[in-house]
Coordinates of C-alpha atoms in Angstrom, one line a residue:
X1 CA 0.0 0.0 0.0
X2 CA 1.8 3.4 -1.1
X3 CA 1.3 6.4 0.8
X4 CA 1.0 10.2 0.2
X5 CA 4.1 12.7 0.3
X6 CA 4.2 14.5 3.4
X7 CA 7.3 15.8 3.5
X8 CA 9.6 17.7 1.4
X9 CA 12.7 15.4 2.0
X10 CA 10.3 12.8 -0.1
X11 CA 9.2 15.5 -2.7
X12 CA 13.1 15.6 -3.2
X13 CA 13.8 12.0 -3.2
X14 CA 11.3 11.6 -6.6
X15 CA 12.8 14.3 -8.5
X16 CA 16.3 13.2 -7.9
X17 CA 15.7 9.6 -9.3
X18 CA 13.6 10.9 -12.2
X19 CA 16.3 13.2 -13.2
X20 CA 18.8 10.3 -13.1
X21 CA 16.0 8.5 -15.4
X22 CA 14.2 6.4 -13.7
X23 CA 10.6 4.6 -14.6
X24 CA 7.9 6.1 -12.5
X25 CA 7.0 3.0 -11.2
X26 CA 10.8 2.4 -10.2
X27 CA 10.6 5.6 -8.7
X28 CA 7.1 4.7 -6.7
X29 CA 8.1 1.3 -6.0
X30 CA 11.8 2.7 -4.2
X31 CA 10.1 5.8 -2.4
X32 CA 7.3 4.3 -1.2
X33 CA 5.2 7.2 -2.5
X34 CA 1.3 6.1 -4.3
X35 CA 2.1 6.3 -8.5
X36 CA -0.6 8.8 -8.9
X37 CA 1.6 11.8 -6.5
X38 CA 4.8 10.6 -8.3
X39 CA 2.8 11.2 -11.5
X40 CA 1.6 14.9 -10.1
X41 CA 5.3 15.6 -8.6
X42 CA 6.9 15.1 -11.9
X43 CA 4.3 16.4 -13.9
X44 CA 4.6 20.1 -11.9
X45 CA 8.8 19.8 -12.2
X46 CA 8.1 19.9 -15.6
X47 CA 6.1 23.0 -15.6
X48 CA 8.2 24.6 -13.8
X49 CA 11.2 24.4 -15.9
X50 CA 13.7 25.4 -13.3
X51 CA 15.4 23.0 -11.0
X52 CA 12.8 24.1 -8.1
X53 CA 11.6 21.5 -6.1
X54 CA 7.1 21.2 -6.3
X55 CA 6.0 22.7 -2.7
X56 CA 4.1 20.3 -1.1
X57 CA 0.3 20.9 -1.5
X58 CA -1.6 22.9 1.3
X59 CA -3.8 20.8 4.0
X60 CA -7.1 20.8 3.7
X61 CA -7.2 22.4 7.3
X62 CA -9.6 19.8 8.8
X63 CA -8.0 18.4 12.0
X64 CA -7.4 14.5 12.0
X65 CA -10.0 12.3 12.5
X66 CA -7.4 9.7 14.8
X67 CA -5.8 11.9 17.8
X68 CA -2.1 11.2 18.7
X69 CA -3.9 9.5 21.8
X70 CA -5.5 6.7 19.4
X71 CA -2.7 6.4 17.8
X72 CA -0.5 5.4 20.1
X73 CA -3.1 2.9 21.0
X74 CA -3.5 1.0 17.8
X75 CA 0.3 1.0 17.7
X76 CA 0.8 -0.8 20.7
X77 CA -1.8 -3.4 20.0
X78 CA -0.3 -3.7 16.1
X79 CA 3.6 -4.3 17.7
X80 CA 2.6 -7.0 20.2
X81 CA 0.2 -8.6 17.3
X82 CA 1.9 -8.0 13.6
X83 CA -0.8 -10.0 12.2
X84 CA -3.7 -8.2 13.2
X85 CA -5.6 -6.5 9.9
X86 CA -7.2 -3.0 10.1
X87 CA -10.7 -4.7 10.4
X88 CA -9.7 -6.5 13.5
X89 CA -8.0 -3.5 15.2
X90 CA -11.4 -1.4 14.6
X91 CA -13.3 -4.2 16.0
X92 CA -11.0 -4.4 18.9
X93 CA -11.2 -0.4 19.8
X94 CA -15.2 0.2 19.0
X95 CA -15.1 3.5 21.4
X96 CA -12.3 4.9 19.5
X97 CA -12.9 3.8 16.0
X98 CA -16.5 4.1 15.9
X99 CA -16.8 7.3 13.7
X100 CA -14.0 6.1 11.4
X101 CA -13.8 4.3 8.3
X102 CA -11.9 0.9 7.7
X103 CA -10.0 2.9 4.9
X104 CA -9.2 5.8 7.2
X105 CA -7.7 3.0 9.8
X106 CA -5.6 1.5 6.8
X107 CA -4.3 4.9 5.6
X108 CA -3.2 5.5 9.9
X109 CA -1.6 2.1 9.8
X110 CA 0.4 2.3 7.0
X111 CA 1.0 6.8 6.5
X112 CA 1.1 7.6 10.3
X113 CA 2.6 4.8 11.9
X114 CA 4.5 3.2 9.6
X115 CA 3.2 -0.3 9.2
X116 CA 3.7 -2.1 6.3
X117 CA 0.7 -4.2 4.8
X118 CA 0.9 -7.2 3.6
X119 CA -1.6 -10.1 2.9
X120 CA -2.4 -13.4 5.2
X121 CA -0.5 -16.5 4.0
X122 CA -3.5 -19.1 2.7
X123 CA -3.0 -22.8 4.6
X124 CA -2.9 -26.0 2.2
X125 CA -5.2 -27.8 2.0
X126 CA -3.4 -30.9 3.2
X127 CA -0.4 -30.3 5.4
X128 CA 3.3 -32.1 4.0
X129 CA 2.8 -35.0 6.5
X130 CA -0.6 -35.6 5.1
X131 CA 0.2 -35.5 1.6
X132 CA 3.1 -38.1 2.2
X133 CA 0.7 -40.2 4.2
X134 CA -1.8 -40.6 1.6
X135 CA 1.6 -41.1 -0.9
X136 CA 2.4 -44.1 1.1
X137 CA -2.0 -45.3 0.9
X138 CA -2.0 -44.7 -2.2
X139 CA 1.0 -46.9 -3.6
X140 CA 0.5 -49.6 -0.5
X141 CA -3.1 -50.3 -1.8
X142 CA -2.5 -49.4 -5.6
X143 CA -3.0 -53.1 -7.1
X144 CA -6.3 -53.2 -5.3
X145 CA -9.1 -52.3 -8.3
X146 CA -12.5 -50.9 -7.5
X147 CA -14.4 -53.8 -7.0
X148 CA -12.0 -55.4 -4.9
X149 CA -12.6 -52.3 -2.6
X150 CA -16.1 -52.5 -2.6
X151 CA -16.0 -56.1 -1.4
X152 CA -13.8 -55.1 1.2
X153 CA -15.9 -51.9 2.2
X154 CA -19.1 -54.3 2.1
X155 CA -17.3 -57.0 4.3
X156 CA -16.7 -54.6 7.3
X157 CA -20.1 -53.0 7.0
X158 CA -21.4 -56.6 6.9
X159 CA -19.9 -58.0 9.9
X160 CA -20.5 -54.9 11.9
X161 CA -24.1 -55.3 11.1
X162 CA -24.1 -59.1 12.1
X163 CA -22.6 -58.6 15.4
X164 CA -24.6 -55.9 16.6
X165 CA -27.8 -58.2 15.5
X166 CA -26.0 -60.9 17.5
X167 CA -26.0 -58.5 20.5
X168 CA -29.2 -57.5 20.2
X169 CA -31.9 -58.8 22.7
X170 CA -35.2 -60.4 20.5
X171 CA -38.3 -59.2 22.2
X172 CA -41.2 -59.5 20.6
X173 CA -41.4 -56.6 18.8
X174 CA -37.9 -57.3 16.8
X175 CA -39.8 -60.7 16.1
X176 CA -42.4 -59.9 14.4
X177 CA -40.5 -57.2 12.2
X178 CA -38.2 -60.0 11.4
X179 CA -41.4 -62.7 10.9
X180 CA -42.6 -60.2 8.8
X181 CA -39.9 -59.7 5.8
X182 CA -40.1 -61.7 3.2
X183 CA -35.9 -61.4 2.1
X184 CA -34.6 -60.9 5.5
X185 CA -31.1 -61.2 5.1
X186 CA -27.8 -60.2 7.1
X187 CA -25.2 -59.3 3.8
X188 CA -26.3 -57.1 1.4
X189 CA -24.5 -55.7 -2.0
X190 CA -24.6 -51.8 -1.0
X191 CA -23.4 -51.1 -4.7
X192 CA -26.6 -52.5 -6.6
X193 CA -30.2 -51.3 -6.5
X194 CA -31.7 -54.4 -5.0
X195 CA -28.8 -54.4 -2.2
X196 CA -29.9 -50.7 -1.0
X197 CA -33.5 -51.8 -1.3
X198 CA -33.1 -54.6 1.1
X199 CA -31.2 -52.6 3.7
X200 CA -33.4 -49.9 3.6
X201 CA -36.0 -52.6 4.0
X202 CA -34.1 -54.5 6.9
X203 CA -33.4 -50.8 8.8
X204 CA -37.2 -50.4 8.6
X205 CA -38.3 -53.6 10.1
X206 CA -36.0 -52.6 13.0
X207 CA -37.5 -49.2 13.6
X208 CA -40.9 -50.5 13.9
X209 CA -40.2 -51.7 17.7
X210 CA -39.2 -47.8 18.3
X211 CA -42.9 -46.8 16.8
X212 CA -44.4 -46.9 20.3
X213 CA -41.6 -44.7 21.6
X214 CA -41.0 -42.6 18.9
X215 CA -43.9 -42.6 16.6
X216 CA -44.0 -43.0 13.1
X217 CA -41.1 -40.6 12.7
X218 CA -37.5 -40.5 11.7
X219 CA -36.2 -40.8 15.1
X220 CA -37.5 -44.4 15.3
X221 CA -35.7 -44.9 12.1
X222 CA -32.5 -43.4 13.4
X223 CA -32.9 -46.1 16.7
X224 CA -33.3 -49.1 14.5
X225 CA -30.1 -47.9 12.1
X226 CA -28.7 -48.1 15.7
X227 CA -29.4 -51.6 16.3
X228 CA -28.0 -52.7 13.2
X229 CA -24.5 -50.9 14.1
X230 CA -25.2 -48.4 11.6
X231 CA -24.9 -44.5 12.3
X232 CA -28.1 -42.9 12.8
X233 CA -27.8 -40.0 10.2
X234 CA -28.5 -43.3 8.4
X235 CA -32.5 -42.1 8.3
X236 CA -31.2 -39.6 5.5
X237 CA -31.7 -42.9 3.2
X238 CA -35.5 -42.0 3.8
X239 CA -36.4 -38.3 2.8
X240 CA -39.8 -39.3 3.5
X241 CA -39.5 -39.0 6.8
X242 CA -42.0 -41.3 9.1
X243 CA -44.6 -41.8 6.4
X244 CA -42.1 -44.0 4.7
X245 CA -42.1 -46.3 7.7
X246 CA -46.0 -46.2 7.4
X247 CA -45.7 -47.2 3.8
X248 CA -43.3 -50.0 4.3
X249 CA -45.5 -51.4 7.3
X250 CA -48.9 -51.4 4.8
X251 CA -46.7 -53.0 2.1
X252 CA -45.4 -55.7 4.3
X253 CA -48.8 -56.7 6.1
X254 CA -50.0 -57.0 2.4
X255 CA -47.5 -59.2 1.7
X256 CA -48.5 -61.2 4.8
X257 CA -52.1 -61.3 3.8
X258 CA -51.3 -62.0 0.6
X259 CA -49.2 -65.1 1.2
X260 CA -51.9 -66.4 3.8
X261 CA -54.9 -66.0 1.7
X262 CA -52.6 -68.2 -1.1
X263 CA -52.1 -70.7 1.2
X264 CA -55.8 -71.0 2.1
X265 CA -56.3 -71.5 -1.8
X266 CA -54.1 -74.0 -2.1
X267 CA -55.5 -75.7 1.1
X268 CA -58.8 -75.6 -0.3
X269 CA -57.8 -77.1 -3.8
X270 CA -56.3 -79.9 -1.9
X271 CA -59.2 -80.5 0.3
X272 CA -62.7 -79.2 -1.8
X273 CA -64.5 -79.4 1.3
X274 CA -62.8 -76.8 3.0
X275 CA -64.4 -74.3 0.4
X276 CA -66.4 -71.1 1.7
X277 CA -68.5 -68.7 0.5
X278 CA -67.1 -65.7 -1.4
X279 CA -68.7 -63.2 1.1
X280 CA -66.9 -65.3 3.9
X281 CA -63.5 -65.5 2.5
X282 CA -63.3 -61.5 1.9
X283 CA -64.9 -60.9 5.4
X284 CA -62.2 -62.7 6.8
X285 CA -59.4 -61.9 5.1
X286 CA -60.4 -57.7 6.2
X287 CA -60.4 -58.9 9.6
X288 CA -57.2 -60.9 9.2
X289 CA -55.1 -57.5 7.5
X290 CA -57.1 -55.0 10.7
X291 CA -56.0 -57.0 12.9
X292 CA -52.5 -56.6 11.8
X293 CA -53.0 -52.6 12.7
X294 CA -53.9 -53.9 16.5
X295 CA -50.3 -54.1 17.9
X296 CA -49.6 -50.2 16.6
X297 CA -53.1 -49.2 17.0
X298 CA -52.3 -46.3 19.9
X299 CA -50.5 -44.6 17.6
X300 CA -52.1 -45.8 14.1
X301 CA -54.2 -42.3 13.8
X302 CA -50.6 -40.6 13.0
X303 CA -49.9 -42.9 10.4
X304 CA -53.1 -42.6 8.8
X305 CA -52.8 -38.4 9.2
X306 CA -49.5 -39.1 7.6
X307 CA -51.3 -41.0 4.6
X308 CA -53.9 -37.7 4.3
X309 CA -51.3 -35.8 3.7
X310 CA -51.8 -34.4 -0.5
X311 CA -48.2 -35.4 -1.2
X312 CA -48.6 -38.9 0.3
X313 CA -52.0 -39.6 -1.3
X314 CA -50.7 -41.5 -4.4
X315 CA -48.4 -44.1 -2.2
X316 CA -52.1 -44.2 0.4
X317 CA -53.6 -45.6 -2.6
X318 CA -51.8 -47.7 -4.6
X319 CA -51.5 -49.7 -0.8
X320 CA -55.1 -49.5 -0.7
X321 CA -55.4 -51.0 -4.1
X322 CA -52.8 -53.7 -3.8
X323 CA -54.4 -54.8 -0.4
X324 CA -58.3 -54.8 -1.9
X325 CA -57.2 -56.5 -5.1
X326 CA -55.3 -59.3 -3.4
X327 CA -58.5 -59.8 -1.4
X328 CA -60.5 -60.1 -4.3
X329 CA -58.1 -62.0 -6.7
X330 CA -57.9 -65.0 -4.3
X331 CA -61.9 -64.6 -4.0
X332 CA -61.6 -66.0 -6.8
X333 CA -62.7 -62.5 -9.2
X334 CA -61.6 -62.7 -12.6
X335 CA -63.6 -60.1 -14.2
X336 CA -62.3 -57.6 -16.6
X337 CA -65.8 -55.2 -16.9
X338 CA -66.9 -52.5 -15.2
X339 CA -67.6 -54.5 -12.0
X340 CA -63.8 -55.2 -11.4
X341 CA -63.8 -51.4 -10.4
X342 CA -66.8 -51.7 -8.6
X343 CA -66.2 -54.4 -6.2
X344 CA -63.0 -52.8 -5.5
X345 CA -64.1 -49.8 -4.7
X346 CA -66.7 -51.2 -2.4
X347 CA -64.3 -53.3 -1.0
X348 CA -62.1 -50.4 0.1
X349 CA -64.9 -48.2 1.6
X350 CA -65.6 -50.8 3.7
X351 CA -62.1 -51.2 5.0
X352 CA -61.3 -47.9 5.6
X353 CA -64.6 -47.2 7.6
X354 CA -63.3 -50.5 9.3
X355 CA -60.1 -48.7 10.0
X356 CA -61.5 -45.5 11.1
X357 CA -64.0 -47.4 13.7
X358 CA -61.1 -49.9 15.3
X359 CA -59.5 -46.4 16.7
X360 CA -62.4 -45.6 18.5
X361 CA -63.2 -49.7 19.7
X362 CA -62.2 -50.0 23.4
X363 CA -63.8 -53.3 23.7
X364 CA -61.9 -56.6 24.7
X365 CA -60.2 -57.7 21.7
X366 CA -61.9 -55.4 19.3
X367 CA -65.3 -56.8 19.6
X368 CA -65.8 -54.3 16.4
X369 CA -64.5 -56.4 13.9
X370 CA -67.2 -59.0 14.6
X371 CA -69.7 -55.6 13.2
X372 CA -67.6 -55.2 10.7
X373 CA -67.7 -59.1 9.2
X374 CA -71.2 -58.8 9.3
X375 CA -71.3 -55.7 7.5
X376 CA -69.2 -57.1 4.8
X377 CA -71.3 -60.1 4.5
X378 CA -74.3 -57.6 4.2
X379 CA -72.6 -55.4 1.6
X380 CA -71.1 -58.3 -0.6

């Protein structure tokens, strides 16, 4: 940062090195002094003609804005700290430097005191040490290709997950999540689709114990990450939130229902007498998927305010769908007219007002769902 000429032992400094010819900026760069005053220095010599010095320009007559009193204080705190800037010496002295500029505190740094600036030394990235560390990684490990390291990076993760699962107490809770998957496995390939569908499927089925604690919510999530020795800004995996753990709960009694209702087919075809009536065999397979909802029921109004969200409305259905037309498939329905939307749609109203009355039930093992068979049986 150059400074102004304030003195006439500086006015003659300039003229004596551009007399013995040199550059201006050689001149500016050797004196000290800003270009722009060398510039105006040589330019009035010139005018002059004579070998007069330029008088230095008159002051402006305003007094200083920084007394000799603050001065003396920002050059105490500038010699025991060189590498304080001008911002952090008006930050450090707010009652003195309050009416003054930052530019007025740089020009008293470097014109009144002295000081010379200079500009803070940017740290590396990676230290020496570092780089020669990751040198010695890198050429240690450098026959190793990529999918040797993802085998390797999968093999801890692996193990990790089967000891904590080891560890792991198995109430009831953790039973029925694991009862209740139809791939549960402990190994998963993390680099492939399916591989990140079944962990985010097995991380699921161990939040659902933390439901009754946590509600349907990403801090049950987060618990059952836990529990698999994974870190619990794991739930990330779900930007859903809680109403993916809803959705994966619907899908998975569905799949239940769905594999019991094929086995009561093929119990049927092997033993003809076993055969009920249509309106039977939908009537109880509704009460067979509501009273799946009974061991979350406290908390099953969440889930299904969750579903009622507008931006959830499409997954609410397509669960409703897949549930009612499983139902109705293994009834036996084959119909590809008008009524296959019908008796769908009937079927669902009458589950979902089956639903909606089970929250308010407080009878001994949901005496309710007795109504509601006989309902169904009425409707269909």
């Amino acid at each position: 940062m150059s400074r102004r000429v304030t003195a006439r032992d500086d006015i003659a400094a300039v003229i004596a090195l551009y007399k013995a010819n040199h550059v201006l900026r050689e001149i500016s760069a050797q004196t000290g002094v800003a270009l722009r005053v060398v510039q105006n220095l040589v330019k009035r010599f010139c005018d002059l003609g004579e070998d007069e010095l330029p008088a230095p320009l008159p002051k402006s007559g305003r007094p200083k804005l920084l007394s000799p009193r603050t001065l003396k204080v920002i050059s105490r705190q500038v010699r025991s700290n060189p590498s304080l800037t001008a911002h952090e010496v008006k930050e450090r002295n707010p009652r003195l430097l309050s009416h003054v500029s930052l530019r007025c505190v740089q020009q008293a740094l470097h014109d009144d005191l002295g000081f010379k600036s200079f500009r803070a030394r940017r740290k590396p990235l990676l230290t020496k040490r570092q780089k020669e560390n990751r040198v010695k990684f890198c050429k240690k490990y450098e026959v190793w290709d990529l999918e040797t390291w993802r085998r390797h990076v999968n093999g801890v993760r692996t193990s990790c997950a089967s000891w904590s699962h080891e560890q792991t107490t198995q109430s009831k809770e953790q039973n029925f999540a694991e009862s209740s998957t139809p791939h549960d496995e402990e190994s998963f390939d993390h680099g492939t689709e399916d591989g990140e569908a079944q962990l985010r499927s097995h991380i699921l089925n161990a939040a659902l114990p933390f439901v009754h604690s946590y509600g349907w919510s990403p801090d049950a999530i987060a618990q059952g990450a836990e529990t698999l020795g994974y870190s619990s800004m794991v739930h990330g995996m779900f930007p859903g939130g809680g109403v993916e753990l809803v959705n994966h709960f619907y899908s998975t009694c569905n799949t239940i229902l769905e594999e019991s209702l094929k086995a009561k087919v093929k119990k049927v075809e092997e033993k003809p007498e076993l055969k009920t009536g249509t309106t039977a065999f939908i009537a109880n397979a509704v009460e067979e998927r509501l009273r799946m909802n009974i061991e979350y029921i406290d908390s099953w109004h969440k889930a299904l305010a969750l579903h009622a969200s507008p931006r959830n409305t499409t997954t609410a259905l397509h669960n409703l769908g897949t549930l009612v037309d499983h139902i109705w498939y293994h009834a036996g329905d084959r119909s590809t007219d008008f009524n296959w939307y019908t008796k769908r749609g009937i079927l669902a109203a009458v589950y979902k007002s089956s639903e909606l009355c089970m929250l308010q039930d407080k009878s001994e093992d949901f005496q309710v769902l007795n109504i509601v068979g006989m309902n169904s049986k009425s409707r269909f």
